[in-house]
Amino acid sequence: MNKKTLKIYAQQLADKEKEAAIALAQAQHAHQRALAQRQSLEKYHQIYAHELRQKASVGLGSQQLQHYQRFLENIYEALRQQVQVIDKAQQNVQNALARWRQHYTDAQSIEILLKGLEKKERAARESVEQDLQDEFVNIHIVHKVGTDFESSDE
């Protein structure tokens, strides 16, 4: 691959890495939302259970008791489902992190390769420049010696 092609490839990899970083941030945000939802459900369950205990201590009809129990069971089921959502969200975060790491590593590898190529090119240019300078100095010395030699003959 030539340098121009590598630069284009490096840009594509950098774009993929950026997209993967955005996907990772979105997955992390979804995970945080799922955790917050679970917290809300837990708090709601706790409040409702406390309310049931308070009303039961004063006296509660069987229909109301069944209503509270069904409602608490529904909240518990929602909590169970939310744990599954959290597990899936956590897995999504792990997958997104792995994809980002891979794209990041790929992008860094190409950047290192490009820097190495640029260093070699710079070294080659500097070597050519040094050779030209040396040749110029040698020509100048030969010319000066030739001029000095001609001057001494007269």
XYZ file of C-alpha atoms in Angstrom:
154
model
C 0.000 0.000 0.000
C 1.229 3.447 -0.784
C 1.194 6.290 1.708
C -1.873 7.985 0.216
C -3.888 4.760 0.437
C -2.710 4.246 4.009
C -3.820 7.764 4.944
C -7.268 7.123 3.490
C -7.438 3.804 5.353
C -6.262 5.511 8.558
C -9.062 8.076 8.222
C -11.631 5.317 7.673
C -10.373 3.514 10.772
C -10.465 6.738 12.781
C -14.068 7.268 11.652
C -14.983 3.714 12.678
C -13.310 4.240 16.048
C -15.298 7.453 16.545
C -18.550 5.676 15.620
C -17.692 2.852 18.018
C -17.028 5.396 20.778
C -20.453 6.945 20.172
C -22.083 3.492 20.237
C -20.251 2.723 23.494
C -21.488 5.963 25.066
C -25.037 5.160 23.961
C -24.800 1.632 25.403
C -23.475 3.009 28.681
C -26.293 5.539 28.801
C -28.886 2.815 28.146
C -27.343 0.745 30.948
C -27.546 3.698 33.339
C -31.190 4.285 32.390
C -31.956 0.603 33.046
C -30.284 0.815 36.457
C -32.257 3.972 37.293
C -35.479 2.260 36.210
C -34.726 -0.683 38.482
C -34.073 1.723 41.343
C -37.411 3.421 40.712
C -39.215 0.087 40.665
C -37.503 -1.008 43.886
C -38.463 2.236 45.581
C -42.014 1.976 44.310
C -42.215 -1.633 45.553
C -40.872 -0.562 48.933
C -43.347 2.311 49.257
C -46.277 0.168 48.217
C -45.257 -2.680 50.577
C -44.945 -0.187 53.430
C -48.368 1.238 52.604
C -49.827 -2.288 52.608
C -48.346 -3.006 56.053
C -49.733 0.265 57.427
C -53.211 -0.349 56.049
C -53.155 -4.012 57.108
C -52.349 -3.005 60.693
C -55.464 -0.810 60.797
C -57.612 -3.314 58.983
C -57.894 -4.052 55.306
C -60.660 -5.758 53.375
C -59.880 -8.942 51.470
C -60.462 -7.275 48.105
C -58.060 -4.461 48.929
C -55.532 -6.984 50.235
C -55.756 -8.964 46.991
C -55.384 -5.749 45.014
C -52.236 -4.799 46.938
C -50.825 -8.313 46.622
C -51.458 -8.447 42.850
C -49.958 -5.015 42.433
C -46.865 -5.973 44.453
C -46.540 -9.164 42.398
C -46.717 -7.060 39.215
C -44.016 -4.744 40.521
C -41.900 -7.751 41.482
C -42.346 -9.185 37.963
C -41.381 -5.823 36.469
C -38.272 -5.856 38.677
C -37.383 -9.352 37.500
C -37.763 -8.251 33.891
C -35.750 -5.118 34.575
C -32.879 -7.248 35.866
C -32.906 -9.015 32.502
C -32.902 -5.648 30.731
C -29.920 -4.593 32.868
C -28.069 -7.816 32.070
C -28.657 -7.291 28.352
C -27.626 -3.639 28.609
C -24.446 -4.657 30.438
C -23.688 -7.191 27.704
C -24.280 -4.478 25.099
C -21.792 -2.245 26.935
C -19.212 -5.044 26.958
C -19.722 -5.723 23.246
C -19.525 -2.022 22.385
C -16.380 -1.675 24.484
C -14.767 -4.621 22.695
C -15.665 -3.142 19.289
C -14.304 0.270 20.296
C -11.064 -1.254 21.585
C -10.592 -3.164 18.328
C -11.209 -0.087 16.181
C -8.975 2.009 18.434
C -6.161 -0.552 18.197
C -6.541 -0.778 14.414
C -6.465 3.010 14.041
C -3.423 3.315 16.313
C -1.571 0.579 14.402
C -2.036 2.350 11.073
C -0.999 5.674 12.626
C 2.196 4.068 13.920
C 2.840 2.579 10.484
C 2.307 5.975 8.825
C 4.635 7.696 11.294
C 7.274 5.058 10.568
C 6.910 5.622 6.813
C 7.132 9.382 7.276
C 10.245 8.962 9.420
C 11.877 6.795 6.716
C 10.927 9.314 4.031
C 12.336 12.185 6.103
C 15.548 10.248 6.726
C 15.846 9.504 3.004
C 15.270 13.193 2.115
C 17.817 14.299 4.692
C 20.309 11.782 3.346
C 19.813 13.057 -0.216
C 20.139 16.647 1.005
C 23.324 15.772 2.868
C 24.716 14.027 -0.216
C 23.918 17.102 -2.325
C 25.551 19.383 0.231
C 28.625 17.150 0.351
C 28.780 17.105 -3.445
C 28.423 20.893 -3.555
C 31.221 21.298 -1.007
C 33.426 18.886 -2.962
C 32.747 20.713 -6.232
C 33.420 24.026 -4.529
C 36.682 22.694 -3.070
C 37.771 21.219 -6.418
C 36.867 24.443 -8.163
C 38.705 26.499 -5.527
C 41.754 24.219 -5.650
C 41.686 24.404 -9.448
C 41.421 28.186 -9.296
C 44.193 28.369 -6.680
C 46.353 26.043 -8.793
C 45.842 28.176 -11.891
C 46.691 31.299 -9.845
C 49.939 29.777 -8.608
C 51.045 28.839 -12.170
C 51.106 32.419 -13.256
